[in-house]
Amino acid sequence: MKKIAVFTSGGDAPGMNACIRAVVRTAIHKGHEAIGIFRGYQGMIEGDFQPMYPYSVSNIIQLGGTILRSARSKDFRTPEGRAKAYANLKANDIDGIVAIGGDGTFTGARIFMEEYPDIKMVGCPGTIDNDLFGTDYTIGYDTAINTAMQAIDNIKDTANAHDRLFFVEVMGRDAGFIAMSVGLATGAEAVLVPESKTDIQQLIHTLNTNYTNKKNSSIVVVAEGDDAGGAFKIAEEVQKHCPYETKVTILGHLQRGGRPTCMERVRASRMGVAAVQALLDGKSGVMIGEVKGEIAYTPFSQAIKHHNAINPMMLGMVDILS
Amino acid sequence: MKKIAVFTSGGDAPGMNACIRAVVRTAIHKGHEAIGIFRGYQGMIEGDFQPMYPYSVSNIIQLGGTILRSARSKDFRTPEGRAKAYANLKANDIDGIVAIGGDGTFTGARIFMEEYPDIKMVGCPGTIDNDLFGTDYTIGYDTAINTAMQAIDNIKDTANAHDRLFFVEVMGRDAGFIAMSVGLATGAEAVLVPESKTDIQQLIHTLNTNYTNKKNSSIVVVAEGDDAGGAFKIAEEVQKHCPYETKVTILGHLQRGGRPTCMERVRASRMGVAAVQALLDGKSGVMIGEVKGEIAYTPFSQAIKHHNAINPMMLGMVDILS
Amino acid sequence: MKKIAVFTSGGDAPGMNACIRAVVRTAIHKGHEAIGIFRGYQGMIEGDFQPMYPYSVSNIIQLGGTILRSARSKDFRTPEGRAKAYANLKANDIDGIVAIGGDGTFTGARIFMEEYPDIKMVGCPGTIDNDLFGTDYTIGYDTAINTAMQAIDNIKDTANAHDRLFFVEVMGRDAGFIAMSVGLATGAEAVLVPESKTDIQQLIHTLNTNYTNKKNSSIVVVAEGDDAGGAFKIAEEVQKHCPYETKVTILGHLQRGGRPTCMERVRASRMGVAAVQALLDGKSGVMIGEVKGEIAYTPFSQAIKHHNAINPMMLGMVDILS
Amino acid sequence: MKKIAVFTSGGDAPGMNACIRAVVRTAIHKGHEAIGIFRGYQGMIEGDFQPMYPYSVSNIIQLGGTILRSARSKDFRTPEGRAKAYANLKANDIDGIVAIGGDGTFTGARIFMEEYPDIKMVGCPGTIDNDLFGTDYTIGYDTAINTAMQAIDNIKDTANAHDRLFFVEVMGRDAGFIAMSVGLATGAEAVLVPESKTDIQQLIHTLNTNYTNKKNSSIVVVAEGDDAGGAFKIAEEVQKHCPYETKVTILGHLQRGGRPTCMERVRASRMGVAAVQALLDGKSGVMIGEVKGEIAYTPFSQAIKHHNAINPMMLGMVDILS
């Protein structure tokens, strides 16, 4: 292996910088040169490369976002775009790549590797949604749930002060992991996730029972991708049949950034080390994951197709504990 | 003075609990009994009173929200409602009250005191918006700006990673204080406040210039009450003429709660002490404020009518520093 | 099972309240009465019991510390003390107990259960040190590492500004888990833990090499129980042979409290639910743990005797990444 | 004015970066070139200068520490050192300087300006201790009190759980501002500051009364520079006469770093703007301050000699509210 490159792609996630740092320093520690590719696949096509040294990644472990930046690339969906990317990589003696991202990133990687198998690629799961198969935790998830939780803790202060019912929408287009964790952690009355059919009548019944029992506030956490529609739509429906004053908050993009948690930094570092090690061991086309505490390798094709299931016990806990 | 009561009314604000604690402990320290009135004027009408002891307010100084809760009261707008409230106060030997709240709270207090002048009332400015005349800082403001700032710091991570333009709407229906402070503190490109006419064309020009200068991200902070409409409307208009990918986040209710800052707790405590002292000194019908570092007393009628002006130097700083 | 009691014992840990809440609500949800025992074994001896209802544990999931409080009990080490405790439990119809604590707690439980086998006891691992066998994570650990990390992030600002070398001592009398995680997460130059022999000469060599390479600041994280002595002693030794200006900070008790993280609250809740379920399933004398993501049951005797080992890969990562 | 330079000196303080950013951008906005001097007076002597552009200070407003770094300089205390510094400044066409620091910084500036009056110097108060005359708030103070408060909030969780008495030592060698604010904000039983004589017998009496009144925990906040000695010494004395289990925590350097608060960033920015404006207005030898909300100018000689007094009402509040 001559040079090992690293890039981030898709939505940014806290911990990406810790992972970049680990890739760069491990590559160099193992005797290789490290290259940073800026703005994901688009930068690969435009040759937006920069040599990375140990000090290039000093003091970034604690930063949210990604110093390598990210971008969508329409060009990479075309054979011409990928050909340019390949030419740039070859011209720069890059034969190993660590790709940090999610679904879209690994889909692109899979196509690229079929066309240009002499470039080895290993992925690290970088997305706050925790929706990749092959890892118990994605990079960004642990930070995102703490950020969302803090916001809902704040909202709960107001809910408690005013006899109010808040619908809070958190990120998760296809997966309810964020909603489930923050719902449990904030003592939400209900958690609505894409993985289970939402029963609005049941929800209204629960909330009305709470009201009768003099429970003076309630939080309902809604995953972005819930089947019953977004928080606004659900709140509107509930408001018609419920005596609480209803409010809606969409947490939105503030869930994405922020300082990574301790576990995030450790996990992202560990995955970055493992990714370089995997390349050096001749692995390619796999995503690094952490499964039951151990490093695991999952082919891109599987990581993309399947989804992690939410532990049904977790769903049951909401009913017992709220 | 026989008994001194305290209540919170209007939107909750961090620091209200610190103020309640100070009122209760100061009243008792000065030899009086303290009463907590729950749910503001509505609780006054319903006789929702509770004696408070020093330990009743233990371990609340660090909590957001208000342990005395808050509520809107339509009944208090009627002479009958106020008559009931008065009867309850007399029946409980309450002749001094500290009212913690904002505009609506002091409007109610003013009417009540005209009808029942034997009840002495002093106010403490409890609202995150900082929009009361007679105090440089309201209780809740310092915490709210830190909460909003933290959210925008997070959003900036994403803005930087993706060449994006974010419009972030913060609270402030009539006043741009929150927007101005967090805009300066997060290095926003522009801050749109109700106090100054928003020029969308100028804004578009600034943002396009930034884009040309390769500034790869931008934050525009919009006060809820800006004259050009909310963040969604402004973003839509700007998007038509601007190459950035535009996103909108409405921070909403998460700005209201949370642990009060150090300055908040000290300020709220100080105002609570001063409010009781004012009652004991025979003052009534005034709001406690902190003006240029000193305790000030402003008649309710003035506190409500006037508004603090934003320092024009602050508005100028956004242009120089962004 | 008539009544299920819960107590906390040993050093407090964030997440204990989330666990108490889960025990109380699960017990009631399953049709049993719940009792809170205050101040651990001492309260058991003194009959410091209180019935708990769902609302008794409202709004505590987000609080550090323990609402049931904790205490050391010399009396419980005597047969007479334990006899009194037993008599109190019987008099209150308590036949199932969830004990939240660490080594000392489960040692006491084991002795008590041998003497009074008709009282069923299940433990939940509550200690920030993560030093119990039978669980990958103890209640309190995830929060403590984030608190310690935040403190070291702050210190690093100063280290970077001043060419300084900081020795930061974190908790962990017998175990280096906290030190290892925060060391990795803050990019520490070295992490000194009880589990591996500390080589001061090697440390001095590393630090001097850094200095020569113009690395202008360094953090060394020292676990309380490191074999080379505390941070002060090590710093003194290093200072003699090293050109950096050396400073020491002992983080101390601030690592213990604070708002539990999201994962902490979820984990503590899950363990509380599992503990009650275990009692109802007839289990006794076991500690609930989370092993590879699943609930596990470990006899008290084993949980106490053995220790979790630090993943050697983690120790290696410090050298690669710093 | 040809070029305007900026440097930081003395202990780092959060907000210094916001101030540097404001100086650089204001200087450029007003048509001047900006220079960064690294490592304070030592860098001035060594010619460690760097031209600064608007983007040089991008994304630093939220960072603790100082990107210009800081250092002690023995050389600057000698006429030869200062002559070298002067030569470097002249060689680089620097005729205006903004010095961000504390006592030592302005002492050095005063001597230098007497010798080389053609270099204009204006100071910004950068120190967490709030101990400079001529400003109500120094840069760093608001953040430091929030950091210290958060640490003590954590400690209070443990104090409450265990019937313990904690002595917490905070920074402040000559001034008790930090101690006073965090003491009030955390509900401390007592606050010991250099500005008032500490009466250990009275303290013991208060704590014993608390104990008798079943107050089950207590926090005593001690300023580093208190006349009765540090926290360890006082705790030892108290422990002899008091039934509480006593613990000591020295917060130390973690108080210095961290993300600046909102008010800090606004204040530091405002002072940076004002400092450049002052230079352009021909002012020299003055420290910028914020007095009663307005920008004030205080000659270095006065800023150093005098101290702000603690508001005696604040000291009284501790007794009323604890």
JSON list of N, CA, C and O in Angstrom, two decimals, chain C residues 10 12 64 69-70 147 154 157-158 160-163 166 216 247 251 253-254 256-258, chain D residues 10 12 64 69-70 147 154 157-158 160-163 166 216 247 251 253-254 256-258:
[
{"chain": "C", "resi": 10, "resn": "GLY", "atom": "N", "xyz": [-23.04, 2.76, 49.05]},
{"chain": "C", "resi": 10, "resn": "GLY", "atom": "CA", "xyz": [-21.71, 3.08, 48.52]},
{"chain": "C", "resi": 10, "resn": "GLY", "atom": "C", "xyz": [-21.69, 4.47, 47.92]},
{"chain": "C", "resi": 10, "resn": "GLY", "atom": "O", "xyz": [-22.61, 5.27, 48.13]},
{"chain": "C", "resi": 12, "resn": "ASP", "atom": "N", "xyz": [-22.24, 7.51, 45.54]},
{"chain": "C", "resi": 12, "resn": "ASP", "atom": "CA", "xyz": [-23.33, 7.78, 44.60]},
{"chain": "C", "resi": 12, "resn": "ASP", "atom": "C", "xyz": [-22.80, 7.79, 43.17]},
{"chain": "C", "resi": 12, "resn": "ASP", "atom": "O", "xyz": [-21.61, 8.00, 42.93]},
{"chain": "C", "resi": 64, "resn": "GLY", "atom": "N", "xyz": [-28.48, 13.73, 39.00]},
{"chain": "C", "resi": 64, "resn": "GLY", "atom": "CA", "xyz": [-27.35, 13.00, 39.56]},
{"chain": "C", "resi": 64, "resn": "GLY", "atom": "C", "xyz": [-27.63, 12.68, 41.03]},
{"chain": "C", "resi": 64, "resn": "GLY", "atom": "O", "xyz": [-28.66, 13.05, 41.57]},
{"chain": "C", "resi": 69, "resn": "ARG", "atom": "N", "xyz": [-30.50, 8.50, 48.95]},
{"chain": "C", "resi": 69, "resn": "ARG", "atom": "CA", "xyz": [-29.30, 8.79, 49.72]},
{"chain": "C", "resi": 69, "resn": "ARG", "atom": "C", "xyz": [-28.49, 7.51, 50.01]},
{"chain": "C", "resi": 69, "resn": "ARG", "atom": "O", "xyz": [-28.89, 6.40, 49.66]},
{"chain": "C", "resi": 70, "resn": "SER", "atom": "N", "xyz": [-27.31, 7.72, 50.57]},
{"chain": "C", "resi": 70, "resn": "SER", "atom": "CA", "xyz": [-26.41, 6.59, 50.79]},
{"chain": "C", "resi": 70, "resn": "SER", "atom": "C", "xyz": [-25.68, 6.82, 52.10]},
{"chain": "C", "resi": 70, "resn": "SER", "atom": "O", "xyz": [-25.66, 7.92, 52.62]},
{"chain": "C", "resi": 147, "resn": "THR", "atom": "N", "xyz": [-17.90, 13.71, 32.13]},
{"chain": "C", "resi": 147, "resn": "THR", "atom": "CA", "xyz": [-17.58, 14.82, 33.03]},
{"chain": "C", "resi": 147, "resn": "THR", "atom": "C", "xyz": [-16.07, 15.03, 33.10]},
{"chain": "C", "resi": 147, "resn": "THR", "atom": "O", "xyz": [-15.58, 16.16, 33.01]},
{"chain": "C", "resi": 154, "resn": "ASN", "atom": "N", "xyz": [-11.05, 21.35, 28.94]},
{"chain": "C", "resi": 154, "resn": "ASN", "atom": "CA", "xyz": [-10.79, 22.70, 29.43]},
{"chain": "C", "resi": 154, "resn": "ASN", "atom": "C", "xyz": [-9.31, 22.90, 29.72]},
{"chain": "C", "resi": 154, "resn": "ASN", "atom": "O", "xyz": [-8.71, 23.90, 29.36]},
{"chain": "C", "resi": 157, "resn": "ASP", "atom": "N", "xyz": [-7.05, 23.51, 26.80]},
{"chain": "C", "resi": 157, "resn": "ASP", "atom": "CA", "xyz": [-7.00, 24.88, 26.28]},
{"chain": "C", "resi": 157, "resn": "ASP", "atom": "C", "xyz": [-5.81, 25.62, 26.89]},
{"chain": "C", "resi": 157, "resn": "ASP", "atom": "O", "xyz": [-5.09, 26.34, 26.20]},
{"chain": "C", "resi": 158, "resn": "THR", "atom": "N", "xyz": [-5.66, 25.46, 28.20]},
{"chain": "C", "resi": 158, "resn": "THR", "atom": "CA", "xyz": [-4.57, 26.13, 28.89]},
{"chain": "C", "resi": 158, "resn": "THR", "atom": "C", "xyz": [-3.22, 25.51, 28.55]},
{"chain": "C", "resi": 158, "resn": "THR", "atom": "O", "xyz": [-2.23, 26.20, 28.35]},
{"chain": "C", "resi": 160, "resn": "ASN", "atom": "N", "xyz": [-2.35, 24.09, 25.82]},
{"chain": "C", "resi": 160, "resn": "ASN", "atom": "CA", "xyz": [-1.98, 24.54, 24.48]},
{"chain": "C", "resi": 160, "resn": "ASN", "atom": "C", "xyz": [-1.51, 25.98, 24.47]},
{"chain": "C", "resi": 160, "resn": "ASN", "atom": "O", "xyz": [-0.65, 26.35, 23.68]},
{"chain": "C", "resi": 161, "resn": "ALA", "atom": "N", "xyz": [-2.09, 26.80, 25.33]},
{"chain": "C", "resi": 161, "resn": "ALA", "atom": "CA", "xyz": [-1.75, 28.22, 25.32]},
{"chain": "C", "resi": 161, "resn": "ALA", "atom": "C", "xyz": [-0.38, 28.49, 25.93]},
{"chain": "C", "resi": 161, "resn": "ALA", "atom": "O", "xyz": [0.21, 29.53, 25.70]},
{"chain": "C", "resi": 162, "resn": "HIS", "atom": "N", "xyz": [0.13, 27.55, 26.70]},
{"chain": "C", "resi": 162, "resn": "HIS", "atom": "CA", "xyz": [1.30, 27.87, 27.55]},
{"chain": "C", "resi": 162, "resn": "HIS", "atom": "C", "xyz": [2.47, 26.90, 27.50]},
{"chain": "C", "resi": 162, "resn": "HIS", "atom": "O", "xyz": [3.28, 26.92, 28.43]},
{"chain": "C", "resi": 163, "resn": "ASP", "atom": "N", "xyz": [2.60, 25.99, 26.55]},
{"chain": "C", "resi": 163, "resn": "ASP", "atom": "CA", "xyz": [3.71, 25.02, 26.58]},
{"chain": "C", "resi": 163, "resn": "ASP", "atom": "C", "xyz": [3.77, 24.27, 27.89]},
{"chain": "C", "resi": 163, "resn": "ASP", "atom": "O", "xyz": [4.85, 24.13, 28.49]},
{"chain": "C", "resi": 166, "resn": "PHE", "atom": "N", "xyz": [0.44, 18.83, 31.75]},
{"chain": "C", "resi": 166, "resn": "PHE", "atom": "CA", "xyz": [-0.51, 18.65, 32.85]},
{"chain": "C", "resi": 166, "resn": "PHE", "atom": "C", "xyz": [-0.64, 17.18, 33.22]},
{"chain": "C", "resi": 166, "resn": "PHE", "atom": "O", "xyz": [-0.84, 16.34, 32.34]},
{"chain": "C", "resi": 216, "resn": "ASN", "atom": "N", "xyz": [3.76, 21.36, 21.73]},
{"chain": "C", "resi": 216, "resn": "ASN", "atom": "CA", "xyz": [3.87, 22.37, 22.76]},
{"chain": "C", "resi": 216, "resn": "ASN", "atom": "C", "xyz": [2.99, 22.16, 23.99]},
{"chain": "C", "resi": 216, "resn": "ASN", "atom": "O", "xyz": [2.94, 23.00, 24.86]},
{"chain": "C", "resi": 247, "resn": "LYS", "atom": "N", "xyz": [2.18, 20.92, 35.72]},
{"chain": "C", "resi": 247, "resn": "LYS", "atom": "CA", "xyz": [1.07, 21.26, 36.61]},
{"chain": "C", "resi": 247, "resn": "LYS", "atom": "C", "xyz": [0.27, 20.00, 36.92]},
{"chain": "C", "resi": 247, "resn": "LYS", "atom": "O", "xyz": [0.22, 19.08, 36.11]},
{"chain": "C", "resi": 251, "resn": "LEU", "atom": "N", "xyz": [-8.97, 15.73, 39.73]},
{"chain": "C", "resi": 251, "resn": "LEU", "atom": "CA", "xyz": [-10.38, 16.08, 39.44]},
{"chain": "C", "resi": 251, "resn": "LEU", "atom": "C", "xyz": [-11.29, 15.82, 40.63]},
{"chain": "C", "resi": 251, "resn": "LEU", "atom": "O", "xyz": [-12.22, 16.57, 40.88]},
{"chain": "C", "resi": 253, "resn": "HIS", "atom": "N", "xyz": [-13.99, 14.81, 43.43]},
{"chain": "C", "resi": 253, "resn": "HIS", "atom": "CA", "xyz": [-15.41, 14.47, 43.54]},
{"chain": "C", "resi": 253, "resn": "HIS", "atom": "C", "xyz": [-16.31, 15.05, 42.47]},
{"chain": "C", "resi": 253, "resn": "HIS", "atom": "O", "xyz": [-17.45, 14.63, 42.34]},
{"chain": "C", "resi": 254, "resn": "LEU", "atom": "N", "xyz": [-15.83, 16.00, 41.72]},
{"chain": "C", "resi": 254, "resn": "LEU", "atom": "CA", "xyz": [-16.73, 16.55, 40.70]},
{"chain": "C", "resi": 254, "resn": "LEU", "atom": "C", "xyz": [-17.06, 15.52, 39.63]},
{"chain": "C", "resi": 254, "resn": "LEU", "atom": "O", "xyz": [-18.01, 15.70, 38.85]},
{"chain": "C", "resi": 256, "resn": "ARG", "atom": "N", "xyz": [-18.23, 12.64, 40.17]},
{"chain": "C", "resi": 256, "resn": "ARG", "atom": "CA", "xyz": [-19.24, 11.72, 40.67]},
{"chain": "C", "resi": 256, "resn": "ARG", "atom": "C", "xyz": [-20.67, 12.14, 40.34]},
{"chain": "C", "resi": 256, "resn": "ARG", "atom": "O", "xyz": [-21.53, 11.29, 40.13]},
{"chain": "C", "resi": 257, "resn": "GLY", "atom": "N", "xyz": [-20.91, 13.44, 40.35]},
{"chain": "C", "resi": 257, "resn": "GLY", "atom": "CA", "xyz": [-22.27, 13.92, 40.20]},
{"chain": "C", "resi": 257, "resn": "GLY", "atom": "C", "xyz": [-22.62, 14.30, 38.78]},
{"chain": "C", "resi": 257, "resn": "GLY", "atom": "O", "xyz": [-22.00, 13.84, 37.83]},
{"chain": "C", "resi": 258, "resn": "GLY", "atom": "N", "xyz": [-23.62, 15.12, 38.66]},
{"chain": "C", "resi": 258, "resn": "GLY", "atom": "CA", "xyz": [-23.99, 15.65, 37.35]},
{"chain": "C", "resi": 258, "resn": "GLY", "atom": "C", "xyz": [-25.12, 14.87, 36.69]},
{"chain": "C", "resi": 258, "resn": "GLY", "atom": "O", "xyz": [-25.45, 13.77, 37.10]},
{"chain": "D", "resi": 10, "resn": "GLY", "atom": "N", "xyz": [-0.04, 36.49, 29.96]},
{"chain": "D", "resi": 10, "resn": "GLY", "atom": "CA", "xyz": [-0.52, 36.06, 31.27]},
{"chain": "D", "resi": 10, "resn": "GLY", "atom": "C", "xyz": [-1.35, 34.79, 31.14]},
{"chain": "D", "resi": 10, "resn": "GLY", "atom": "O", "xyz": [-1.33, 34.13, 30.10]},
{"chain": "D", "resi": 12, "resn": "ASP", "atom": "N", "xyz": [-4.23, 32.29, 30.34]},
{"chain": "D", "resi": 12, "resn": "ASP", "atom": "CA", "xyz": [-5.26, 32.34, 29.30]},
{"chain": "D", "resi": 12, "resn": "ASP", "atom": "C", "xyz": [-6.64, 32.46, 29.93]},
{"chain": "D", "resi": 12, "resn": "ASP", "atom": "O", "xyz": [-6.83, 32.08, 31.10]},
{"chain": "D", "resi": 64, "resn": "GLY", "atom": "N", "xyz": [-12.03, 28.22, 23.78]},
{"chain": "D", "resi": 64, "resn": "GLY", "atom": "CA", "xyz": [-11.29, 28.66, 24.95]},
{"chain": "D", "resi": 64, "resn": "GLY", "atom": "C", "xyz": [-9.82, 28.81, 24.61]},
{"chain": "D", "resi": 64, "resn": "GLY", "atom": "O", "xyz": [-9.41, 28.56, 23.47]},
{"chain": "D", "resi": 69, "resn": "ARG", "atom": "N", "xyz": [-1.48, 32.15, 21.75]},
{"chain": "D", "resi": 69, "resn": "ARG", "atom": "CA", "xyz": [-0.72, 31.57, 22.85]},
{"chain": "D", "resi": 69, "resn": "ARG", "atom": "C", "xyz": [-0.18, 32.64, 23.81]},
{"chain": "D", "resi": 69, "resn": "ARG", "atom": "O", "xyz": [-0.36, 33.83, 23.60]},
{"chain": "D", "resi": 70, "resn": "SER", "atom": "N", "xyz": [0.40, 32.14, 24.89]},
{"chain": "D", "resi": 70, "resn": "SER", "atom": "CA", "xyz": [0.85, 33.06, 25.93]},
{"chain": "D", "resi": 70, "resn": "SER", "atom": "C", "xyz": [2.15, 32.52, 26.51]},
{"chain": "D", "resi": 70, "resn": "SER", "atom": "O", "xyz": [2.49, 31.35, 26.32]},
{"chain": "D", "resi": 147, "resn": "THR", "atom": "N", "xyz": [-18.22, 27.56, 34.76]},
{"chain": "D", "resi": 147, "resn": "THR", "atom": "CA", "xyz": [-17.50, 26.29, 34.82]},
{"chain": "D", "resi": 147, "resn": "THR", "atom": "C", "xyz": [-17.37, 25.83, 36.27]},
{"chain": "D", "resi": 147, "resn": "THR", "atom": "O", "xyz": [-17.62, 24.66, 36.59]},
{"chain": "D", "resi": 154, "resn": "ASN", "atom": "N", "xyz": [-22.22, 19.50, 40.60]},
{"chain": "D", "resi": 154, "resn": "ASN", "atom": "CA", "xyz": [-21.93, 18.05, 40.61]},
{"chain": "D", "resi": 154, "resn": "ASN", "atom": "C", "xyz": [-21.58, 17.58, 42.01]},
{"chain": "D", "resi": 154, "resn": "ASN", "atom": "O", "xyz": [-22.07, 16.55, 42.48]},
{"chain": "D", "resi": 157, "resn": "ASP", "atom": "N", "xyz": [-24.45, 17.07, 44.39]},
{"chain": "D", "resi": 157, "resn": "ASP", "atom": "CA", "xyz": [-25.17, 15.79, 44.27]},
{"chain": "D", "resi": 157, "resn": "ASP", "atom": "C", "xyz": [-24.61, 14.78, 45.27]},
{"chain": "D", "resi": 157, "resn": "ASP", "atom": "O", "xyz": [-25.37, 14.07, 45.94]},
{"chain": "D", "resi": 158, "resn": "THR", "atom": "N", "xyz": [-23.31, 14.72, 45.35]},
{"chain": "D", "resi": 158, "resn": "THR", "atom": "CA", "xyz": [-22.66, 13.78, 46.26]},
{"chain": "D", "resi": 158, "resn": "THR", "atom": "C", "xyz": [-22.82, 14.22, 47.71]},
{"chain": "D", "resi": 158, "resn": "THR", "atom": "O", "xyz": [-23.08, 13.41, 48.60]},
{"chain": "D", "resi": 160, "resn": "ASN", "atom": "N", "xyz": [-25.22, 15.88, 49.00]},
{"chain": "D", "resi": 160, "resn": "ASN", "atom": "CA", "xyz": [-26.60, 15.58, 49.40]},
{"chain": "D", "resi": 160, "resn": "ASN", "atom": "C", "xyz": [-26.83, 14.09, 49.65]},
{"chain": "D", "resi": 160, "resn": "ASN", "atom": "O", "xyz": [-27.62, 13.71, 50.50]},
{"chain": "D", "resi": 161, "resn": "ALA", "atom": "N", "xyz": [-26.15, 13.28, 48.89]},
{"chain": "D", "resi": 161, "resn": "ALA", "atom": "CA", "xyz": [-26.36, 11.83, 49.01]},
{"chain": "D", "resi": 161, "resn": "ALA", "atom": "C", "xyz": [-25.73, 11.25, 50.27]},
{"chain": "D", "resi": 161, "resn": "ALA", "atom": "O", "xyz": [-26.10, 10.16, 50.70]},
{"chain": "D", "resi": 162, "resn": "HIS", "atom": "N", "xyz": [-24.79, 11.96, 50.86]},
{"chain": "D", "resi": 162, "resn": "HIS", "atom": "CA", "xyz": [-23.94, 11.34, 51.89]},
{"chain": "D", "resi": 162, "resn": "HIS", "atom": "C", "xyz": [-23.76, 12.09, 53.19]},
{"chain": "D", "resi": 162, "resn": "HIS", "atom": "O", "xyz": [-22.79, 11.81, 53.91]},
{"chain": "D", "resi": 163, "resn": "ASP", "atom": "N", "xyz": [-24.55, 13.09, 53.53]},
{"chain": "D", "resi": 163, "resn": "ASP", "atom": "CA", "xyz": [-24.29, 13.86, 54.77]},
{"chain": "D", "resi": 163, "resn": "ASP", "atom": "C", "xyz": [-22.87, 14.39, 54.84]},
{"chain": "D", "resi": 163, "resn": "ASP", "atom": "O", "xyz": [-22.20, 14.26, 55.87]},
{"chain": "D", "resi": 166, "resn": "PHE", "atom": "N", "xyz": [-18.38, 19.64, 52.06]},
{"chain": "D", "resi": 166, "resn": "PHE", "atom": "CA", "xyz": [-17.32, 19.82, 51.07]},
{"chain": "D", "resi": 166, "resn": "PHE", "atom": "C", "xyz": [-16.74, 21.22, 51.14]},
{"chain": "D", "resi": 166, "resn": "PHE", "atom": "O", "xyz": [-17.47, 22.20, 51.14]},
{"chain": "D", "resi": 216, "resn": "ASN", "atom": "N", "xyz": [-28.47, 18.17, 55.80]},
{"chain": "D", "resi": 216, "resn": "ASN", "atom": "CA", "xyz": [-27.60, 17.00, 55.66]},
{"chain": "D", "resi": 216, "resn": "ASN", "atom": "C", "xyz": [-26.43, 17.17, 54.72]},
{"chain": "D", "resi": 216, "resn": "ASN", "atom": "O", "xyz": [-25.71, 16.21, 54.45]},
{"chain": "D", "resi": 247, "resn": "LYS", "atom": "N", "xyz": [-14.71, 16.73, 53.15]},
{"chain": "D", "resi": 247, "resn": "LYS", "atom": "CA", "xyz": [-13.96, 16.45, 51.92]},
{"chain": "D", "resi": 247, "resn": "LYS", "atom": "C", "xyz": [-13.49, 17.76, 51.30]},
{"chain": "D", "resi": 247, "resn": "LYS", "atom": "O", "xyz": [-14.13, 18.80, 51.48]},
{"chain": "D", "resi": 251, "resn": "LEU", "atom": "N", "xyz": [-10.55, 23.00, 42.62]},
{"chain": "D", "resi": 251, "resn": "LEU", "atom": "CA", "xyz": [-10.96, 22.94, 41.20]},
{"chain": "D", "resi": 251, "resn": "LEU", "atom": "C", "xyz": [-9.80, 23.16, 40.24]},
{"chain": "D", "resi": 251, "resn": "LEU", "atom": "O", "xyz": [-9.71, 22.54, 39.20]},
{"chain": "D", "resi": 253, "resn": "HIS", "atom": "N", "xyz": [-7.04, 24.16, 37.51]},
{"chain": "D", "resi": 253, "resn": "HIS", "atom": "CA", "xyz": [-6.94, 24.70, 36.16]},
{"chain": "D", "resi": 253, "resn": "HIS", "atom": "C", "xyz": [-8.14, 24.45, 35.26]},
{"chain": "D", "resi": 253, "resn": "HIS", "atom": "O", "xyz": [-8.26, 25.06, 34.21]},
{"chain": "D", "resi": 254, "resn": "LEU", "atom": "N", "xyz": [-9.02, 23.54, 35.65]},
{"chain": "D", "resi": 254, "resn": "LEU", "atom": "CA", "xyz": [-10.16, 23.31, 34.76]},
{"chain": "D", "resi": 254, "resn": "LEU", "atom": "C", "xyz": [-11.07, 24.53, 34.67]},
{"chain": "D", "resi": 254, "resn": "LEU", "atom": "O", "xyz": [-11.90, 24.64, 33.77]},
{"chain": "D", "resi": 256, "resn": "ARG", "atom": "N", "xyz": [-10.12, 27.47, 33.93]},
{"chain": "D", "resi": 256, "resn": "ARG", "atom": "CA", "xyz": [-9.54, 28.46, 33.04]},
{"chain": "D", "resi": 256, "resn": "ARG", "atom": "C", "xyz": [-10.01, 28.33, 31.59]},
{"chain": "D", "resi": 256, "resn": "ARG", "atom": "O", "xyz": [-10.13, 29.31, 30.88]},
{"chain": "D", "resi": 257, "resn": "GLY", "atom": "N", "xyz": [-10.24, 27.08, 31.16]},
{"chain": "D", "resi": 257, "resn": "GLY", "atom": "CA", "xyz": [-10.54, 26.85, 29.75]},
{"chain": "D", "resi": 257, "resn": "GLY", "atom": "C", "xyz": [-12.02, 26.75, 29.47]},
{"chain": "D", "resi": 257, "resn": "GLY", "atom": "O", "xyz": [-12.85, 27.23, 30.22]},
{"chain": "D", "resi": 258, "resn": "GLY", "atom": "N", "xyz": [-12.33, 26.13, 28.37]},
{"chain": "D", "resi": 258, "resn": "GLY", "atom": "CA", "xyz": [-13.73, 25.88, 28.02]},
{"chain": "D", "resi": 258, "resn": "GLY", "atom": "C", "xyz": [-14.31, 26.92, 27.09]},
{"chain": "D", "resi": 258, "resn": "GLY", "atom": "O", "xyz": [-13.76, 28.01, 26.92]}
]
